[in-house]
Coordinates of C-alpha atoms and ligand atoms in Angstrom, one line a residue:
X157 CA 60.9 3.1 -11.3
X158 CA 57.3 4.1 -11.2
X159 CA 54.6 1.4 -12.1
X160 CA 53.0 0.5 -15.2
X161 CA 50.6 -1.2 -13.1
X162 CA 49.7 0.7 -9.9
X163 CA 46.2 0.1 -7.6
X164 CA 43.6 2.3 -10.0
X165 CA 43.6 5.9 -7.9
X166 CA 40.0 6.5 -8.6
X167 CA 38.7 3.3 -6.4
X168 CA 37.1 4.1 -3.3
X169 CA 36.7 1.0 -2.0
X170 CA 39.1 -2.2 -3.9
X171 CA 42.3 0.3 -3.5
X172 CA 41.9 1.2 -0.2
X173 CA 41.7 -2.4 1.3
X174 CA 44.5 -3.8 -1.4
X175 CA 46.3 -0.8 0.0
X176 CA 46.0 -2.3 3.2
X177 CA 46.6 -6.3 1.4
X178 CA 50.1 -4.9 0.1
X179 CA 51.3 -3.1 3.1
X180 CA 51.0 -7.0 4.9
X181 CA 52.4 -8.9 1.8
X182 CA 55.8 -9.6 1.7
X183 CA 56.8 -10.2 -2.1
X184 CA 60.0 -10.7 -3.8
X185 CA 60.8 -11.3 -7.7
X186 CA 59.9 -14.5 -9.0
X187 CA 56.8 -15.8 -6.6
X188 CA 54.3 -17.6 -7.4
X189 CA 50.9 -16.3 -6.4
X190 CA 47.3 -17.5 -6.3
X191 CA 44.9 -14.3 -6.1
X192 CA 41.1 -15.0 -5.2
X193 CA 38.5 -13.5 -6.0
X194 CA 40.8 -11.4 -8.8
X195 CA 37.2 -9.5 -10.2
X196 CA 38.6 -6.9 -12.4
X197 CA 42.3 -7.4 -11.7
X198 CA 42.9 -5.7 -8.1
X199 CA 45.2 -6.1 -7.2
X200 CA 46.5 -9.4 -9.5
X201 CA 48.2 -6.5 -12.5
X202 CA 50.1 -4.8 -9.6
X203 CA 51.2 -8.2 -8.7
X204 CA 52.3 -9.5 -11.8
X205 CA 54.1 -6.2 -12.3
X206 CA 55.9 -6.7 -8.6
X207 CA 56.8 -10.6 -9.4
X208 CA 57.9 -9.9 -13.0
X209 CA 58.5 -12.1 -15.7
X210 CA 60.2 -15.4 -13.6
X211 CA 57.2 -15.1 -11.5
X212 CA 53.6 -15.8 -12.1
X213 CA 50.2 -15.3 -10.9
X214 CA 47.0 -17.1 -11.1
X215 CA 43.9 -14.6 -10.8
X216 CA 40.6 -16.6 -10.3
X217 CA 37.6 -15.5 -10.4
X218 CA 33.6 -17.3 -10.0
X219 CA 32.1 -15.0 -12.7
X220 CA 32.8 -15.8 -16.4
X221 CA 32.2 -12.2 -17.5
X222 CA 34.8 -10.8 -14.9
X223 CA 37.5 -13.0 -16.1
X224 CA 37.1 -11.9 -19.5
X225 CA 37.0 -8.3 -18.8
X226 CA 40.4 -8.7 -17.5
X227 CA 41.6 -11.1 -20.0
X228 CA 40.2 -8.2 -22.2
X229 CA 42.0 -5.3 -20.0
X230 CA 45.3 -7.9 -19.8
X231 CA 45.7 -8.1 -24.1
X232 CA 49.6 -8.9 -24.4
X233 CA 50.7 -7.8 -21.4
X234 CA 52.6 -9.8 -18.9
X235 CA 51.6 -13.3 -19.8
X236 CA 53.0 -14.5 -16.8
X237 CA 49.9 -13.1 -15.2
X238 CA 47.3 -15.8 -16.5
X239 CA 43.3 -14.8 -15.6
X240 CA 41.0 -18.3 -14.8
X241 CA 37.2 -19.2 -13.9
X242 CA 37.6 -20.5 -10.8
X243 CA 35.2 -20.9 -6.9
X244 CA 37.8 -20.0 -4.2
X245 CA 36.0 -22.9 -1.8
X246 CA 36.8 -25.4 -4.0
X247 CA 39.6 -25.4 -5.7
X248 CA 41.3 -28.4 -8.0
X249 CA 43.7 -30.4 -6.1
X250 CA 45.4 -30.7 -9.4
X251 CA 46.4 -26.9 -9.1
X252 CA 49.8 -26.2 -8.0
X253 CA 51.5 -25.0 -4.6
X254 CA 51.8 -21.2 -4.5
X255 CA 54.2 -19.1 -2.8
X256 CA 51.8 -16.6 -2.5
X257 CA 48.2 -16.2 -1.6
X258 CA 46.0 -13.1 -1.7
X259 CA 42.7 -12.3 -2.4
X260 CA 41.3 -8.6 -2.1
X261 CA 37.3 -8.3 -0.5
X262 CA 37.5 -11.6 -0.8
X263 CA 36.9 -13.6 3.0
X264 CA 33.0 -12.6 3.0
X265 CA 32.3 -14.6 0.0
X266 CA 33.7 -17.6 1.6
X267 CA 30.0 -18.7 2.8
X268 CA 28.6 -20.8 3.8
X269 CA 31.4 -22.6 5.6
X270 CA 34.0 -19.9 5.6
X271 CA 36.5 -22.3 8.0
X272 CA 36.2 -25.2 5.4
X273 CA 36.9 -22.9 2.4
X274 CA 39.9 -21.2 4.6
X275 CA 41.3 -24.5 4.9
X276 CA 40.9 -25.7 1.6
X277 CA 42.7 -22.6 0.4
X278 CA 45.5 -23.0 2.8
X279 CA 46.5 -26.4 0.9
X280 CA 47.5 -24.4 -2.0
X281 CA 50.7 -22.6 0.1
X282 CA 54.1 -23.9 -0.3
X283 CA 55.9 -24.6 2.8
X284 CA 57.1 -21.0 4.4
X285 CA 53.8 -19.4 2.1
X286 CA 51.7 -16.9 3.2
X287 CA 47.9 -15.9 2.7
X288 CA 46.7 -12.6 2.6
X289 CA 43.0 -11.8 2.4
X290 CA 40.8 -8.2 3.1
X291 CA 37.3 -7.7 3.8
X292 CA 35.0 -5.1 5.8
X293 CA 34.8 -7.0 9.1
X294 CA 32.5 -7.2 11.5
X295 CA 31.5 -3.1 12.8
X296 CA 31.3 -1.8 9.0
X297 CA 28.9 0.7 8.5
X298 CA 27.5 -0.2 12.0
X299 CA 26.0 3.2 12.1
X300 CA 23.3 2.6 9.1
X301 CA 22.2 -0.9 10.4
X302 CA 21.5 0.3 13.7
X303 CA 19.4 2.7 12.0
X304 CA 17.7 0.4 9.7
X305 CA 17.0 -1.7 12.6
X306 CA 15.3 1.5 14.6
X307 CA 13.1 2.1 11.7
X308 CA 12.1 -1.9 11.2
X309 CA 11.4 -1.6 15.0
X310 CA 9.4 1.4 14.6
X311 CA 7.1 0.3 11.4
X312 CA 6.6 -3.3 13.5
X313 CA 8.3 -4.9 10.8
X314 CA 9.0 -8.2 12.5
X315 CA 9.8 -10.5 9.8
X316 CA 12.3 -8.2 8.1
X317 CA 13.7 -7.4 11.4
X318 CA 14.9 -10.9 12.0
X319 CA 16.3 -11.7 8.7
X320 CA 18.2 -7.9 9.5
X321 CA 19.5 -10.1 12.8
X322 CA 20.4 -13.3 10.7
X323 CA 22.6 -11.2 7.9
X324 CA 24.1 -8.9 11.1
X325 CA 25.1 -12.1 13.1
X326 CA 26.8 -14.2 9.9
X327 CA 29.4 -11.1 9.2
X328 CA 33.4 -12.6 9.6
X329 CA 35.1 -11.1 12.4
X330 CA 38.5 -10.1 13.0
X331 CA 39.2 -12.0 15.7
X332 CA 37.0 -15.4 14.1
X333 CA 40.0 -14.8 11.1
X334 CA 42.3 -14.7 13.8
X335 CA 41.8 -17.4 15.7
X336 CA 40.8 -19.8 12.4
X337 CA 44.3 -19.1 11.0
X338 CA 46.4 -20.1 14.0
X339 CA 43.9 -23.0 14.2
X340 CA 45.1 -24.0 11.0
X341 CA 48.4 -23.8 12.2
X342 CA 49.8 -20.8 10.9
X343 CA 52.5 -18.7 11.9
X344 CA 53.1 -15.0 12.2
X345 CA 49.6 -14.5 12.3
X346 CA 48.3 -10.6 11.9
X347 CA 45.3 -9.4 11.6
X348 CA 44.7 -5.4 11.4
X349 CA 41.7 -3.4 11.2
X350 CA 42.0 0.3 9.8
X351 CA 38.8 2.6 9.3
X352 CA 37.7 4.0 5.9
X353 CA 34.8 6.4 5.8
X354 CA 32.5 5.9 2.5
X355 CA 31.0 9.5 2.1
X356 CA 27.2 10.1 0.8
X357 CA 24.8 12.4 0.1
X358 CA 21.0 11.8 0.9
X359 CA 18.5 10.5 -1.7
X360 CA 19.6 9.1 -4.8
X361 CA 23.3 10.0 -4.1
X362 CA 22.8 7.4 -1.3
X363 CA 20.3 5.0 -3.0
X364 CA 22.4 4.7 -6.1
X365 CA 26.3 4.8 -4.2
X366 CA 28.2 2.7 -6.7
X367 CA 29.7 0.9 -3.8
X368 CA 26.8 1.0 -1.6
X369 CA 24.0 -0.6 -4.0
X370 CA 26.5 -3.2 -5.0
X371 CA 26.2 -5.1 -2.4
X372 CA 24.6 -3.4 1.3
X373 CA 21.8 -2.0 0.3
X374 CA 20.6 -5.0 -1.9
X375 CA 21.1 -6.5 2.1
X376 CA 19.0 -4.4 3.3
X377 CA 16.3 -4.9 -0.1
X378 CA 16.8 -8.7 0.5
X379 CA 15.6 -8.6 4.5
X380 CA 11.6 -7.4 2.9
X381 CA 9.5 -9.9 0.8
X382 CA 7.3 -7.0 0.1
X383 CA 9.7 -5.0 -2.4
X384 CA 7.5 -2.3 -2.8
X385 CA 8.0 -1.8 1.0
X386 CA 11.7 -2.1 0.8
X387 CA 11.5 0.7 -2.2
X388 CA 9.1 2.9 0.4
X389 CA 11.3 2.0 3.4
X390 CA 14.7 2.7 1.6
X391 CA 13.3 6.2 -0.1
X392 CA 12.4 7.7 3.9
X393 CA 15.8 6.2 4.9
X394 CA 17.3 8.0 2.3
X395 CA 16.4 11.1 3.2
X396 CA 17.7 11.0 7.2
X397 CA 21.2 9.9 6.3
X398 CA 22.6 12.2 8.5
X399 CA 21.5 10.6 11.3
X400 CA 23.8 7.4 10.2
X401 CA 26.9 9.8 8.8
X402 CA 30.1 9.0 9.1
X403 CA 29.7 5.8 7.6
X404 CA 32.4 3.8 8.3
X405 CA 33.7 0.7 7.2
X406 CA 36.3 -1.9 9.0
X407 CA 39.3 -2.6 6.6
X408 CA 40.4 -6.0 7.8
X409 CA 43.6 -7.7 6.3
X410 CA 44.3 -11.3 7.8
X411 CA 47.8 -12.6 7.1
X412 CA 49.9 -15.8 8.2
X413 CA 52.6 -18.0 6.8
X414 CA 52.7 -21.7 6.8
X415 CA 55.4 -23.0 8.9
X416 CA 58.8 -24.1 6.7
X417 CA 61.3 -23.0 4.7
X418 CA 60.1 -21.2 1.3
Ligands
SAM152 C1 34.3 -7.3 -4.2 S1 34.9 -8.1 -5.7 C2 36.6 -7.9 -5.5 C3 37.4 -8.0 -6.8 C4 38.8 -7.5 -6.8 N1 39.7 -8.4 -6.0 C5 38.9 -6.1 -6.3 O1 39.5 -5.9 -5.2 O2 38.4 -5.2 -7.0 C6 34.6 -9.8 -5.3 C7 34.9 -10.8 -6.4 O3 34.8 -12.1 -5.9 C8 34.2 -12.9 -6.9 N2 33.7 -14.1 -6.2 C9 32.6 -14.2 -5.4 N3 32.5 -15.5 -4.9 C10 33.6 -16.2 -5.5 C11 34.0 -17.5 -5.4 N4 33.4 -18.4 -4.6 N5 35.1 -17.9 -6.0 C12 35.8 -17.0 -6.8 N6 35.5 -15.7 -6.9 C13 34.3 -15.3 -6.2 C14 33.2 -12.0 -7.5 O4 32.8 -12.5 -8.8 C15 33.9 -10.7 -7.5 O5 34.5 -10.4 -8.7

């Protein structure tokens, strides 16, 4: 039967890496299911949808306005499927146990401590449970920082070149996800990487990429004190993005299962 509820086809960048979540879930009728950082509802409708009405799912989110968007988006539909304001690190130990947990471009917002809030989260998994999280790992858009880096080298720009280092060097990892789950004790532990090219223009195409000015550039913006610098400094970058296309970006999906019988 074909969905009411399928992964949006015009997202570049959520659809791609729940793509990549659902092809690692293993989902059956009826589950309970915790999704993190739910944001507009990717991929927490298509789950509701897959556990149906003896199911349910718990979509969290930090951001007031995000969870009323969906609640908005949601009206009537599947009540089962229940939207919530919510941090991921710190969850209620009031909340239930979840068969289920996903959370899509989700496992880079688990700063400062991401091992603490990946343990936290783990305590919400029934015996037998399993966790499934994206994010672009460590490698994404490698291409464009080594670039930006050249350039801060070349205008002396020592300042902005070491806070360039410190946001470079605090990126998750596949194999940090890797090891963290099995040191929590999880079993069947996978973690996959699949490339996804972003494509771009040069100038505004590139300054104002919906997915790119939503969160990497404003990176790059954030390494200058001197914004009118950052404005100069992005404009001449913007113009030489050839010399940093393909950009590509590391789809990561970490999955595990706690030991027991669901
Ligand atoms: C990149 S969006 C992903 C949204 C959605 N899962 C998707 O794939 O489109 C990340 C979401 O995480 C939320 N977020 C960031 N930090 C969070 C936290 N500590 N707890 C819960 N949600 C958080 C943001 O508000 C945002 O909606």
């Amino acid at each position: 039967m074909a969905s009411s509820w399928p992964l949006p086809e015009n997202d570049p960048w959520s659809t791609p890496f729940a793509q990549l979540l659902m092809h690692h879930l293993e989902l059956q009728p009826g589950d309970t299911v915790l999704d993190i950082a739910a944001g507009g509802g990717v991929p927490a409708f298509h789950l509701a949808e897959q556990v149906g009405p003896n199911g349910k799912v718990l979509a969290v989110d930090i951001h007031q306005g995000q969870v009323v968007r969906s609640r908005s988006i949601q009206g009537q539909h599947m009540p089962w499927l229940q939207f919530e304001v919510g941090d991921m690190r710190v969850l209620p130990p009031t909340l239930p146990r979840f068969n289920r947990i996903t959370g899509n471009l989700s496992f880079m917002f688990f700063r400062p401590n991401r091992f603490e809030a990946l343990k936290n989260l783990v305590q919400f998994l029934k015996p037998g449970g399993q966790i499934v999280l994206t994010f672009p790992s460590l490698g994404t858009f490698d291409s464009l920082w080594v670039r930006v880096d050249e350039e801060m080298k070349q205008r002396n720009l020592l300042k902005e070149r070491g806070a360039l280092v410190e946001y470079l060097e605090e990126r998750p990892s596949a194999n940090q996800a890797k090891q963290w789950l099995e040191e929590l004790g999880l079993e069947r532990v996978e973690v996959t990487e699949w490339p996804l090219e972003i494509f771009t223009g040069p100038g505004r195409e590139f300054l104002e990429h919906p997915l790119l000015r939503g969160g990497f550039l404003d990176d790059i913006y954030e390494c200058f004190e001197d914004q009118s610098l950052a404005h100069e400094f992005m404009e001449d970058l913007s113009q030489d993005v050839g010399r940093f296309t393909p950009l590509l970006a590391q789809r990561c999906a970490m999955s595990g299962f706690l030991p027991g019988q669901k």
